[in-house]
PDB file of C-alpha atoms in Angstrom:
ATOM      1  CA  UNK M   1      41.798 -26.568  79.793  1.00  0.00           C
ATOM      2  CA  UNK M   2      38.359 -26.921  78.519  1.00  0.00           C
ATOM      3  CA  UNK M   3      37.931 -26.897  74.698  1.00  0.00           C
ATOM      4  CA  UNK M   4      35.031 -25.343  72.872  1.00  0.00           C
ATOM      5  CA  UNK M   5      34.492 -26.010  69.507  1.00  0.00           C
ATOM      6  CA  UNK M   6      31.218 -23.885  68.112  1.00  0.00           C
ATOM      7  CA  UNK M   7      30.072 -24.235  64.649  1.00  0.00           C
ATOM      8  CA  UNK M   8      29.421 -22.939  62.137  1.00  0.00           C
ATOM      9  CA  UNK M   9      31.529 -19.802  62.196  1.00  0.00           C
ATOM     10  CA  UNK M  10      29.192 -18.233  60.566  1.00  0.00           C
ATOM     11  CA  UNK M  11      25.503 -18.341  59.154  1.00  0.00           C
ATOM     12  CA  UNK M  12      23.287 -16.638  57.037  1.00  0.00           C
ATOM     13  CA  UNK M  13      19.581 -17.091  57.187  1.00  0.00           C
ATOM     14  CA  UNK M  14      16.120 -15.598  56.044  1.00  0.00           C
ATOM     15  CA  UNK M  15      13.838 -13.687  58.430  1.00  0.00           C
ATOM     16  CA  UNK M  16      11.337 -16.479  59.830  1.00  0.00           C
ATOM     17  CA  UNK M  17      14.234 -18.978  59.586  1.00  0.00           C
ATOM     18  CA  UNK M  18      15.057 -21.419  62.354  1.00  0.00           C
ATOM     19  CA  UNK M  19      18.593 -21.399  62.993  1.00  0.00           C
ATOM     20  CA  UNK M  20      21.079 -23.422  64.956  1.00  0.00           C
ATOM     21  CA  UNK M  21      24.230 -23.100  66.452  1.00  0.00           C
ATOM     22  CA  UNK M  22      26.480 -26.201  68.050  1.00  0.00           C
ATOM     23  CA  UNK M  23      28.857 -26.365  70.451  1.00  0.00           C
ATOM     24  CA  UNK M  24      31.304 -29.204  71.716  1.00  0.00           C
ATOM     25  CA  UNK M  25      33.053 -29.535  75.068  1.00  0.00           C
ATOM     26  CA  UNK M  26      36.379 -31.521  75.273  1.00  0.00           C
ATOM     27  CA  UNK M  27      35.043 -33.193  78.394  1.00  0.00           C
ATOM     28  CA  UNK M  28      32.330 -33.568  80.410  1.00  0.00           C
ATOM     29  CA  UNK M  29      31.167 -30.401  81.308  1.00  0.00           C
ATOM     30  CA  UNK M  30      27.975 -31.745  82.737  1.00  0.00           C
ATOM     31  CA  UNK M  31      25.660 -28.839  82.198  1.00  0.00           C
ATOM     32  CA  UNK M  32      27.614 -25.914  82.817  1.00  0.00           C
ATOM     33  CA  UNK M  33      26.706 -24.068  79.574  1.00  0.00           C
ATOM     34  CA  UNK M  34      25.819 -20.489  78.651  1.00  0.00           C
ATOM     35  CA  UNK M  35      25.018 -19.052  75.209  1.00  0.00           C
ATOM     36  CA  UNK M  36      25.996 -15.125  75.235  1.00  0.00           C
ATOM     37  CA  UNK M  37      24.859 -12.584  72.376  1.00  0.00           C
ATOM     38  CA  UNK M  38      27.199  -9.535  71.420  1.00  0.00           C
ATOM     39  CA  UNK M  39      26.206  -7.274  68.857  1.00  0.00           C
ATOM     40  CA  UNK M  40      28.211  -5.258  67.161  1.00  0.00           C
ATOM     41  CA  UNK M  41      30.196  -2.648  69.379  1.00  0.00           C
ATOM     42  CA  UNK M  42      28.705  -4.074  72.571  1.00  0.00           C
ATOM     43  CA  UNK M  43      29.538  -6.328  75.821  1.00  0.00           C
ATOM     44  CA  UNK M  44      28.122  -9.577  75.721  1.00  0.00           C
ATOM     45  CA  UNK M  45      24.524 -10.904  76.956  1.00  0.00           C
ATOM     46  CA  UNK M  46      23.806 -13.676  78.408  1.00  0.00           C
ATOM     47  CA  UNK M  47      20.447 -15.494  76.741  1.00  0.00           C
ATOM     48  CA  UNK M  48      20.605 -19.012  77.821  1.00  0.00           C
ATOM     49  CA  UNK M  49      21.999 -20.600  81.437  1.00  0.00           C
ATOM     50  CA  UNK M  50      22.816 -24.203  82.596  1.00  0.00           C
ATOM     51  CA  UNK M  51      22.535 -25.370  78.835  1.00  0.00           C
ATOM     52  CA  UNK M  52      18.654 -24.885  78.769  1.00  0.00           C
ATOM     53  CA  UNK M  53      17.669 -22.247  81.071  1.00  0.00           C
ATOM     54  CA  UNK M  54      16.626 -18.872  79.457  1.00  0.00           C
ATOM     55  CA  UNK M  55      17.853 -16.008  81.091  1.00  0.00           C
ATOM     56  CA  UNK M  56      15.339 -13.266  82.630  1.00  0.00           C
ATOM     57  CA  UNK M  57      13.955 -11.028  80.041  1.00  0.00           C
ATOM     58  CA  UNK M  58      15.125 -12.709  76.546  1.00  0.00           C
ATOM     59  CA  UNK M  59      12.649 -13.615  74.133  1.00  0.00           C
ATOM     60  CA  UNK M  60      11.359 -17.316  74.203  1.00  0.00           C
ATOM     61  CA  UNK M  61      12.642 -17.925  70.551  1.00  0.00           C
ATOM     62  CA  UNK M  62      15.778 -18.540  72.130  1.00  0.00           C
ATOM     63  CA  UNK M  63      16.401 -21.974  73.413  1.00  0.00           C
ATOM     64  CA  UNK M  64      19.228 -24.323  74.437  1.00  0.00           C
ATOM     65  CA  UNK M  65      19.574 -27.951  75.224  1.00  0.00           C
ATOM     66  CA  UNK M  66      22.391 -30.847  75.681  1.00  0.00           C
ATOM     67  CA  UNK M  67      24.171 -31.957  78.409  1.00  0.00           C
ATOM     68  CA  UNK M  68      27.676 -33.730  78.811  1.00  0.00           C
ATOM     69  CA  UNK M  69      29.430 -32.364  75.605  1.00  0.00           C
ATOM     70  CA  UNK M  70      26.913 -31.684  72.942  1.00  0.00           C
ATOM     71  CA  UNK M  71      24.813 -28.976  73.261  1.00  0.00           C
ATOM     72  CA  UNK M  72      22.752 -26.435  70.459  1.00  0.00           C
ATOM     73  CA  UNK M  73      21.708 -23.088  70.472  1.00  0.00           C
ATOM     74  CA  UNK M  74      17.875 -22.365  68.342  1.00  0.00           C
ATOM     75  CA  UNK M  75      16.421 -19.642  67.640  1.00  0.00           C
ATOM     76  CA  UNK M  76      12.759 -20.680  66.492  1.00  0.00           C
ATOM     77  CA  UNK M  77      12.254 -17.352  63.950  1.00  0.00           C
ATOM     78  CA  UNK M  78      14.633 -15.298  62.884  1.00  0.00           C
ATOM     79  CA  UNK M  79      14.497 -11.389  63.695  1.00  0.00           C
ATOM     80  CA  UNK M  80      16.181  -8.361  62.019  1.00  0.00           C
ATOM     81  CA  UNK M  81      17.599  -7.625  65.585  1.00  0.00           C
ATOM     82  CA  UNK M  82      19.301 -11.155  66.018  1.00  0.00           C
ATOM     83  CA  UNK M  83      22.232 -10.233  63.880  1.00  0.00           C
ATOM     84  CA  UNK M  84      24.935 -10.980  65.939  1.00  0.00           C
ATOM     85  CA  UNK M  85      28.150 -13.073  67.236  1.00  0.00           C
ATOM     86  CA  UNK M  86      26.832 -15.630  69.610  1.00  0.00           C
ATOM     87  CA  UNK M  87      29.205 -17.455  72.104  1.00  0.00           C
ATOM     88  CA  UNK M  88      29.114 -20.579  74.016  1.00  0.00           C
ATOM     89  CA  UNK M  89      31.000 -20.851  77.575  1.00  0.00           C
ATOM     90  CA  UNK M  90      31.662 -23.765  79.899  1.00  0.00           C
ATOM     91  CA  UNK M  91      31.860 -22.813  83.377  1.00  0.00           C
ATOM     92  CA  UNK M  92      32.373 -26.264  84.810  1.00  0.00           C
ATOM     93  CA  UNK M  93      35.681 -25.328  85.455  1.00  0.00           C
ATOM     94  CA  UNK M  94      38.885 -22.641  85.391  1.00  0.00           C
ATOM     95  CA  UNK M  95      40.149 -21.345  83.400  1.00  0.00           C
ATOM     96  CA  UNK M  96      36.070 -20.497  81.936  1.00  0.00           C
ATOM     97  CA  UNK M  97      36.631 -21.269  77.921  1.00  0.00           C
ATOM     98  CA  UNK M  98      34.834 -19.362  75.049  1.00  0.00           C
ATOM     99  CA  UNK M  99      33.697 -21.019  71.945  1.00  0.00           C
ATOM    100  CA  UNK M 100      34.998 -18.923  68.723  1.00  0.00           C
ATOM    101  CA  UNK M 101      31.578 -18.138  68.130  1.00  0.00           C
ATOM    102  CA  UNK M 102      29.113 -17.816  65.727  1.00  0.00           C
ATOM    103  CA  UNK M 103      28.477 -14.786  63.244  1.00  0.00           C
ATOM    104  CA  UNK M 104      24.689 -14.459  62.275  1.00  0.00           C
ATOM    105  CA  UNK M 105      24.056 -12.432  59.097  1.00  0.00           C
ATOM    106  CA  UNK M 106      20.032 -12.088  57.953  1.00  0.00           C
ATOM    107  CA  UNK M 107      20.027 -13.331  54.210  1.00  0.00           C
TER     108      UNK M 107
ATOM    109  CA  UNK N   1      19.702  -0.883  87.594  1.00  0.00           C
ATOM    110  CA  UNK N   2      22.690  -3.117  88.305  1.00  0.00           C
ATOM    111  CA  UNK N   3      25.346  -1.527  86.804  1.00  0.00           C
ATOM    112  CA  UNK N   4      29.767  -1.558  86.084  1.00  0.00           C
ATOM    113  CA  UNK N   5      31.592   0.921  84.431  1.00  0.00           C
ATOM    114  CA  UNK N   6      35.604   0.080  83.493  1.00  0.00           C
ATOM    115  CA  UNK N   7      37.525   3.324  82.815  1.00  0.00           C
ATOM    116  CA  UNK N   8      41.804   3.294  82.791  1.00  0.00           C
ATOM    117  CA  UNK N   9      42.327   1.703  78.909  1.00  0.00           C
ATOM    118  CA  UNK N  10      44.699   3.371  76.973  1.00  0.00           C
ATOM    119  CA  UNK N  11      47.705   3.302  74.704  1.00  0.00           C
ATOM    120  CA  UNK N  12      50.896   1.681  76.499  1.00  0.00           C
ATOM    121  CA  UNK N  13      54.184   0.629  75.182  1.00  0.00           C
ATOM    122  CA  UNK N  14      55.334  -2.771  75.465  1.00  0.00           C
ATOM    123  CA  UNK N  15      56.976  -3.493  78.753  1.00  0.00           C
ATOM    124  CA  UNK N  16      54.187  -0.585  80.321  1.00  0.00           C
ATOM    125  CA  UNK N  17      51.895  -0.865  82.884  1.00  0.00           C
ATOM    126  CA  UNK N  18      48.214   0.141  83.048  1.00  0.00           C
ATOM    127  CA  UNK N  19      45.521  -0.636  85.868  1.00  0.00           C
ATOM    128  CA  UNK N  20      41.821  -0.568  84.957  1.00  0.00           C
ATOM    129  CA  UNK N  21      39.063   0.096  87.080  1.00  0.00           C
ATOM    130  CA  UNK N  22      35.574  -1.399  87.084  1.00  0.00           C
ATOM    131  CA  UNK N  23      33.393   0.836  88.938  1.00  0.00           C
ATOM    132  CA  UNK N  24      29.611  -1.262  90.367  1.00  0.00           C
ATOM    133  CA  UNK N  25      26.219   0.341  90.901  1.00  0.00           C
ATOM    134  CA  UNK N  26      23.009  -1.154  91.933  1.00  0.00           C
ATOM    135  CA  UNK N  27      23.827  -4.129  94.045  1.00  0.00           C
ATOM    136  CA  UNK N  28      25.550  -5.427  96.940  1.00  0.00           C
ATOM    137  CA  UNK N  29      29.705  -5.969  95.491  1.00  0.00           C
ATOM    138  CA  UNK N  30      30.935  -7.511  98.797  1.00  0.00           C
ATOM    139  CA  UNK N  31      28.403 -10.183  97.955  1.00  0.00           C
ATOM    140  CA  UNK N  32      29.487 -11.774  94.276  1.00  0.00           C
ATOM    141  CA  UNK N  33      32.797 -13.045  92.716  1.00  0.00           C
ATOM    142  CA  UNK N  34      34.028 -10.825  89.729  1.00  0.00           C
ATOM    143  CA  UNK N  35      35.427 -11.826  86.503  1.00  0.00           C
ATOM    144  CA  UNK N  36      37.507  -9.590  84.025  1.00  0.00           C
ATOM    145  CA  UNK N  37      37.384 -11.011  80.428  1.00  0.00           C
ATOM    146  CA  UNK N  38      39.236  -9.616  77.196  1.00  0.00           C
ATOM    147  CA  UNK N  39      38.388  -9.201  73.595  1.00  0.00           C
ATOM    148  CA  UNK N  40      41.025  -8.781  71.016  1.00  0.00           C
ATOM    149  CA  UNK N  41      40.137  -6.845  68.369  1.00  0.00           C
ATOM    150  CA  UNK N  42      38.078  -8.656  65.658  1.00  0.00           C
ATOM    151  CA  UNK N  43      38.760 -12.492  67.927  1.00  0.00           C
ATOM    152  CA  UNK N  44      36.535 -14.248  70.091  1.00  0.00           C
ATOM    153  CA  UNK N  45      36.425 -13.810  73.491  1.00  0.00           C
ATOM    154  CA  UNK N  46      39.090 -14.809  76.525  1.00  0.00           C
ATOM    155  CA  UNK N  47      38.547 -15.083  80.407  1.00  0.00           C
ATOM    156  CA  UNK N  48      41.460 -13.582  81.873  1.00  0.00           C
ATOM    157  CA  UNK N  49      40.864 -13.734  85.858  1.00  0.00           C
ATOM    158  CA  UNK N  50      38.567 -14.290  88.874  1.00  0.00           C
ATOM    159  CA  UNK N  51      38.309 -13.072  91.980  1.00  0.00           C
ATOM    160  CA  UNK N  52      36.350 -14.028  95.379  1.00  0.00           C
ATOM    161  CA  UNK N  53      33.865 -11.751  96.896  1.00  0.00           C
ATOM    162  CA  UNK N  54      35.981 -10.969 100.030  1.00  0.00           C
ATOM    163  CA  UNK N  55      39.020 -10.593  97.853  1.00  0.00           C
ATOM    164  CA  UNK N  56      40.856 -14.090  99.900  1.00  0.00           C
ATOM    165  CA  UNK N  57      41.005 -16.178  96.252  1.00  0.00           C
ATOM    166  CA  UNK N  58      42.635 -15.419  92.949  1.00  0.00           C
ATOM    167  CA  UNK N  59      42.385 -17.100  89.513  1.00  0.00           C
ATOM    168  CA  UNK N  60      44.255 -16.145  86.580  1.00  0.00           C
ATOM    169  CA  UNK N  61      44.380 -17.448  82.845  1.00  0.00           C
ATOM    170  CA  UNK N  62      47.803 -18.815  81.718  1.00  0.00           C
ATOM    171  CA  UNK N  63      48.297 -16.247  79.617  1.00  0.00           C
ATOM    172  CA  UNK N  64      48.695 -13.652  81.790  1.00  0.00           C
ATOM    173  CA  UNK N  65      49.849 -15.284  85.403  1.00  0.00           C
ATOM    174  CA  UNK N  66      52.306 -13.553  87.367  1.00  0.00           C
ATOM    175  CA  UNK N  67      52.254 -10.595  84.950  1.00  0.00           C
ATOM    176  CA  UNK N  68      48.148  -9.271  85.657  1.00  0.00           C
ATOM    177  CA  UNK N  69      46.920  -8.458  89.450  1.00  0.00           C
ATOM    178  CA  UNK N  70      43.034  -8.631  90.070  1.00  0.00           C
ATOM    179  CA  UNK N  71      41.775  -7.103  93.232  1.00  0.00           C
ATOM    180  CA  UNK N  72      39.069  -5.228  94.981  1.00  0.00           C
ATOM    181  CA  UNK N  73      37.860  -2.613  97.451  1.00  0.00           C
ATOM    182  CA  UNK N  74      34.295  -3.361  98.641  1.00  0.00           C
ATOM    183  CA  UNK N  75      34.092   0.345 100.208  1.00  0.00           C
ATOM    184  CA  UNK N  76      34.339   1.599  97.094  1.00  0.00           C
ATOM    185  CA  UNK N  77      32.348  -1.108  94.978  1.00  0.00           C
ATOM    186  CA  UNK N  78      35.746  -1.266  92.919  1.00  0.00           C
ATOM    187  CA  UNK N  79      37.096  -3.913  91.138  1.00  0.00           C
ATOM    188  CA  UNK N  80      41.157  -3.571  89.684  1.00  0.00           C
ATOM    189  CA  UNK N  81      43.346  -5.238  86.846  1.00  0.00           C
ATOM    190  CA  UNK N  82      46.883  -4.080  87.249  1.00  0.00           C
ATOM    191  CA  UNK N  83      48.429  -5.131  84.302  1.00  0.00           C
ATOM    192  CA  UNK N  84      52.664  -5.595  84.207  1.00  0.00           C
ATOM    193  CA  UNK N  85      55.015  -5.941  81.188  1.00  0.00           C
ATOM    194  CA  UNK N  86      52.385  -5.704  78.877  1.00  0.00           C
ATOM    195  CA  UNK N  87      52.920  -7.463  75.105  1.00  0.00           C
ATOM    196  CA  UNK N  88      51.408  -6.436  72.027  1.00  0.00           C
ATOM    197  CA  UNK N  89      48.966  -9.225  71.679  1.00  0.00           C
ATOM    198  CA  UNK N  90      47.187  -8.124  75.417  1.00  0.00           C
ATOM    199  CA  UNK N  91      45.577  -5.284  73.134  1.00  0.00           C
ATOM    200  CA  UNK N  92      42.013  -5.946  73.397  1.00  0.00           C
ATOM    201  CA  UNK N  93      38.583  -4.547  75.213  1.00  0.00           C
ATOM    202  CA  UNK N  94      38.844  -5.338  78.715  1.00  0.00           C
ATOM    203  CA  UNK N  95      34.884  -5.913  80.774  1.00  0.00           C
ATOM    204  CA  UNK N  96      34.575  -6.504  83.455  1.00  0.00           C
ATOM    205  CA  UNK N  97      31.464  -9.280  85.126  1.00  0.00           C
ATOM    206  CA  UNK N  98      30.015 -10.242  87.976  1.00  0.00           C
ATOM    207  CA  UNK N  99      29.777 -14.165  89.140  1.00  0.00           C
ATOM    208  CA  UNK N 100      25.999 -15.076  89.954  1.00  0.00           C
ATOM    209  CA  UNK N 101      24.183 -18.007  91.055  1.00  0.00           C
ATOM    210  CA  UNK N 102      24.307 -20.797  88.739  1.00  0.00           C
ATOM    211  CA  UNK N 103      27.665 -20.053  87.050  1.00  0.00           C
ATOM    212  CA  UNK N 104      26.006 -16.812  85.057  1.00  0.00           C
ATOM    213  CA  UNK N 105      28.281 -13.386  83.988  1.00  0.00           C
ATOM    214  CA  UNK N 106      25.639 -10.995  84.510  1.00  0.00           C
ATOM    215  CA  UNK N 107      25.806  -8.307  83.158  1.00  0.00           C
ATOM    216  CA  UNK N 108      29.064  -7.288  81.224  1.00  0.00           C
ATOM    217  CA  UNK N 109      30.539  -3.497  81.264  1.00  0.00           C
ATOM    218  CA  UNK N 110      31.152  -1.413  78.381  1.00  0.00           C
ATOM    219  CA  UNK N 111      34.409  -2.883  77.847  1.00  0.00           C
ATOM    220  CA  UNK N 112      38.031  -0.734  78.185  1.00  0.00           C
ATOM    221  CA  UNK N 113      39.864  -0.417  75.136  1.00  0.00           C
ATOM    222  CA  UNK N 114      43.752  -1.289  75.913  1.00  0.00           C
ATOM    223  CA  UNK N 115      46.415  -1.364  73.343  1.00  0.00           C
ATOM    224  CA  UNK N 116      50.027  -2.180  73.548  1.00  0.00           C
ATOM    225  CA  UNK N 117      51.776  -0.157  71.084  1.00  0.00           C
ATOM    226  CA  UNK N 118      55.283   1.725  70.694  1.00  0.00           C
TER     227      UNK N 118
END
């Protein structure tokens, strides 16, 4: 299986802030990576596709890049409504493997 | 608006069985590959299974093989998880997802509460 190792576990910030989130394949995962938002008592979004691709509808402060096994997770300004746990996933291949994810707190 | 609804969570004992439903609105099923993925309470989250728009090919997590059943009913826009001899740590919120083109779970359900309890 596929490890994903996401850091930091957690991360407080200011409003305004730009904030960053890693995540590290085991192997080669080429660039099938998504980056998936679930707030608190909800199902998970999707924001960002194929490591870079923003999904339909999210806000453009939201960005991804990497490719291989590296790969970060920005958001360019910090909003009151991006509290949240924020997930990476590999989809290269079965069994599809979460990172532990990332808890976002505003400072 | 493309839409899935699970329903069937519960409390179960250990050893029970429990089948959850997944109900889609607002596109073609028969078309995409569906996903269930599980959420223990408080943890990250865990793909459990997979399964092939015509119903033909199965995946399954580790964790659960030969215990968990996906399947589907396209006349009825239905996607099932019958879940056997169910332990304590399968307690979590089942969703259900659908598969779409470039390797994208869009969108997620509300999520089924299960919980394996005596």
């Amino acid at each position: 299986d596929i490890q994903m190792t996401q850091s930091p576990s957690s991360l407080s910030a200011s409003v305004g802030d730009r904030v960053t989130i890693t995540c590290q394949a085991s192997q080669d995962i080429g660039n099938y990576l998504n980056w998936y938002q679930q707030k608190s008592g909800k199902a998970p979004k999707l924001l960002i596709y194929d490591a870079s691709n923003l999904e339909t509808g999210v806000p453009s402060r939201f960005s991804g890049r990497g490719s291989g096994t590296d790969f970060t997770f920005t958001i360019s300004s910090l909003q009151p409504e991006d509290i949240a746990i924020y997930y990476c996933q590999q989809y290269d291949s079965l069994p599809i493997t979460f990172g532990q994810g990332t808890r976002l707190e505003i400072k | 608006e493309v839409q899935l609804v699970e329903s069937g969570g519960g409390l179960v004992p250990p050893g029970g069985s429990l089948r959850l439903s997944c109900v889609a609105s607002g596109f073609t099923f028969s078309n995409y590959w569906m996903h269930w993925v599980r959420q223990a309470p408080g943890k990250g989250l865990e793909w459990v299974s997979r399964i092939h728009n015509d119903g033909s090919v199965t995946w399954y997590a580790d964790s659960v093989k030969g215990r968990f059943t996906i399947s589907r009913d396209n006349a009825k826009d239905t996607l099932y998880l019958q879940m056997n001899s169910l332990r304590a740590e399968d307690t979590a919120v089942y969703y259900c997802t659908r598969d779409i083109p470039h390797r994208r779970l869009v969108p997620w359900g509300q999520g089924t509460l299960v919980t394996v309890s005596s």
